[in-house]
């Protein structure tokens, strides 16, 4: 089992550009969440995808968008990049669950380090 | 505004020492509190706590939750250099939407 995989590992972009990050969930997982972790900070929840739809969203602007494919893999897109978007972007996947169910462990990928110059 | 605050932000101890990491929270919805260890990139799951006063234990690590005072502690006894990492506390607000603290960077010197 490969676990959660993310690509690319590192990425350097300039302000105003657009970027797409990719995530493949752990086998059997259908829920994918994305987090942004700035240097020296804890991860911040961006959004979560389940059944190809955005189910929950954190306090991030519309420049951050995503998609989930039928095979449960997911993409995170960021438009009009700002210097402040430089961070480690983490993807986490988990087993199916209902809104009222107890926590199912989220498995994190190794992240994509995005640097915006 | 929902917030999770960890202390200390950084801690340096010698191998064999015992450490206590703190996590306090103020959130609108609480379903559980989780601890993660982050060594390089991917946080790895340590504990999930849902009930007050029940200690969770795994080897030299243990954790407890106080839902009245809104805090949790993570204890590590007989620390080893391999325990060096950033320890993250997070609150699950429901359906796995996690609010993380800023982390405690723990350094164990031999």
XYZ file of C-alpha atoms in Angstrom:
227
model
C 0.000 0.000 0.000
C 1.623 3.248 -1.170
C -0.177 5.438 1.329
C -1.043 9.011 0.408
C 1.095 10.360 -2.399
C 1.487 13.945 -3.560
C 3.132 15.567 -6.542
C 5.219 17.448 -7.181
C 7.516 17.422 -4.147
C 8.705 20.957 -4.675
C 7.518 23.793 -6.868
C 8.729 27.324 -7.497
C 6.400 29.875 -9.044
C 6.290 33.634 -9.425
C 3.611 36.005 -8.235
C 0.484 36.014 -10.361
C 1.008 32.534 -11.737
C -1.296 29.597 -11.242
C -0.396 26.210 -9.733
C -1.953 22.737 -9.561
C -1.018 20.255 -6.867
C -2.032 16.621 -6.962
C -2.906 13.999 -4.374
C -3.643 10.284 -4.549
C -5.369 8.971 -1.417
C -4.543 5.812 0.465
C -6.151 2.720 -1.024
C -9.783 2.411 0.052
C -10.076 6.047 1.146
C -12.603 8.301 -0.521
C -12.361 11.517 1.478
C -9.542 13.965 0.743
C -8.707 17.085 2.739
C -6.162 19.780 1.911
C -4.174 21.829 4.408
C -1.745 24.732 4.097
C 1.181 24.800 6.527
C 3.224 27.984 6.590
C 6.734 27.799 8.022
C 6.654 27.460 11.787
C 2.869 27.160 11.915
C 0.367 24.366 12.219
C -1.609 23.193 9.190
C -4.698 25.221 8.225
C -7.727 23.501 6.703
C -8.406 24.593 3.127
C -11.219 22.277 2.016
C -12.414 18.686 1.887
C -13.713 16.597 -0.992
C -16.053 13.645 -0.809
C -17.877 11.979 -3.688
C -16.338 14.500 -6.085
C -17.862 17.458 -4.269
C -16.448 20.060 -1.914
C -18.002 19.146 1.424
C -16.355 21.612 3.773
C -14.244 24.731 3.322
C -11.969 26.730 5.588
C -11.286 30.472 5.493
C -9.470 30.605 2.196
C -10.263 32.900 -0.742
C -11.799 31.698 -3.988
C -8.330 31.700 -5.554
C -8.056 28.295 -3.915
C -10.146 25.698 -5.704
C -10.113 21.973 -6.008
C -11.417 18.940 -7.703
C -11.888 15.270 -6.939
C -11.888 12.643 -9.645
C -13.906 9.399 -9.819
C -10.837 7.453 -8.629
C -10.834 9.705 -5.487
C -7.597 11.478 -6.400
C -7.708 15.214 -5.969
C -6.200 18.450 -7.219
C -5.666 21.748 -5.490
C -5.502 24.798 -7.729
C -4.291 28.213 -6.649
C -4.702 31.195 -8.988
C -3.002 34.590 -8.919
C -0.291 33.411 -6.549
C 0.840 35.712 -3.764
C 4.078 35.613 -1.801
C 2.018 34.578 1.224
C 0.931 31.403 -0.540
C 4.423 29.983 0.000
C 3.899 26.978 2.249
C 3.828 23.209 2.560
C 0.555 21.913 1.151
C -0.590 18.705 2.788
C -3.193 16.286 1.556
C -4.898 13.880 3.930
C -7.213 10.996 3.146
C -9.585 8.961 5.263
C -12.203 6.229 5.149
C -15.831 7.001 4.381
C -17.744 8.445 7.267
C -20.987 10.201 8.017
C -21.244 13.627 9.564
C -22.052 12.182 12.968
C -19.558 9.354 12.968
C -16.515 9.401 15.158
C -13.170 10.370 13.753
C -11.600 8.112 11.174
C -7.853 8.547 11.189
C -6.606 10.899 8.519
C -3.425 9.784 6.791
C -1.252 12.622 5.584
C 0.892 12.703 2.480
C 4.436 14.083 2.463
C 3.271 17.414 1.079
C 4.228 19.742 -1.734
C 6.547 22.612 -0.843
C 5.427 25.660 -2.851
C 7.681 28.684 -3.053
C 6.326 31.871 -4.612
C 8.937 34.429 -5.676
C -12.705 32.684 16.136
C -11.771 29.050 16.680
C -8.295 28.626 18.075
C -5.961 25.971 19.405
C -2.930 27.161 21.362
C 0.070 25.014 22.195
C 2.815 25.644 24.704
C 5.684 25.784 24.867
C 6.450 26.604 21.249
C 9.902 25.124 21.612
C 11.506 22.805 24.133
C 15.037 21.428 24.407
C 15.745 18.620 26.877
C 18.263 15.862 27.453
C 17.703 12.248 26.581
C 15.938 10.469 29.419
C 14.023 13.526 30.604
C 10.232 13.597 30.846
C 8.363 16.314 28.966
C 4.828 17.667 29.092
C 3.323 19.446 26.112
C 0.216 21.573 26.525
C -2.737 22.275 24.273
C -5.680 24.555 25.032
C -8.610 25.199 22.755
C -11.566 27.470 22.148
C -13.754 26.191 19.335
C -17.404 26.434 18.402
C -17.759 22.710 17.710
C -15.783 19.975 19.396
C -15.881 16.336 18.428
C -12.428 15.132 19.462
C -8.871 16.268 20.119
C -5.959 14.713 18.294
C -2.192 14.685 18.686
C 0.184 14.288 15.765
C 3.952 13.955 15.441
C 5.569 15.727 12.484
C 9.188 14.803 11.844
C 9.860 15.928 8.317
C 6.699 16.534 6.389
C 3.736 14.198 6.921
C 2.128 14.413 10.381
C 1.594 10.962 11.871
C -1.300 10.188 14.185
C -0.611 9.608 17.886
C -3.851 9.853 19.869
C -7.500 10.729 19.618
C -9.258 11.900 22.788
C -12.981 12.340 23.145
C -13.730 11.927 26.856
C -12.394 13.840 29.818
C -10.116 12.176 32.310
C -9.416 9.014 30.348
C -5.716 8.610 29.712
C -4.596 7.244 26.391
C -1.245 5.501 26.460
C 1.131 4.180 23.840
C 4.519 3.086 25.077
C 6.276 6.093 26.582
C 3.622 8.524 25.330
C 0.396 9.326 27.110
C -2.270 11.962 26.786
C -5.317 13.167 28.651
C -8.150 15.572 27.933
C -9.998 17.982 30.236
C -13.188 19.112 28.482
C -14.216 21.358 31.357
C -11.008 23.387 31.327
C -10.587 22.923 27.553
C -7.064 21.560 27.461
C -5.035 18.468 26.843
C -1.511 17.392 27.714
C 0.876 15.035 25.997
C 3.501 13.389 28.179
C 6.623 11.683 26.941
C 8.707 9.794 29.497
C 12.318 8.610 29.138
C 12.741 10.706 26.006
C 14.945 9.498 23.168
C 16.578 11.392 20.314
C 14.009 9.839 17.985
C 11.299 11.767 19.821
C 12.676 15.001 18.344
C 9.890 16.409 16.189
C 7.122 18.967 16.036
C 4.098 17.839 18.027
C 0.776 19.124 16.745
C -2.503 19.299 18.599
C -5.732 19.531 16.599
C -9.449 19.712 17.321
C -11.843 17.859 15.045
C -14.878 20.094 14.598
C -16.849 17.401 12.840
C -16.425 15.373 9.657
C -12.669 15.628 10.096
C -12.312 19.376 9.712
C -9.247 19.864 11.892
C -8.158 23.075 13.589
C -4.462 22.802 14.439
C -2.313 24.562 16.967
C 1.011 26.038 15.918
C 2.933 23.069 17.234
C 5.645 22.472 19.828
C 9.135 21.858 18.466
C 10.772 19.289 20.753
C 14.517 18.713 20.572
C 16.100 15.856 22.516
C 19.856 16.177 22.999
C 21.911 13.038 23.636
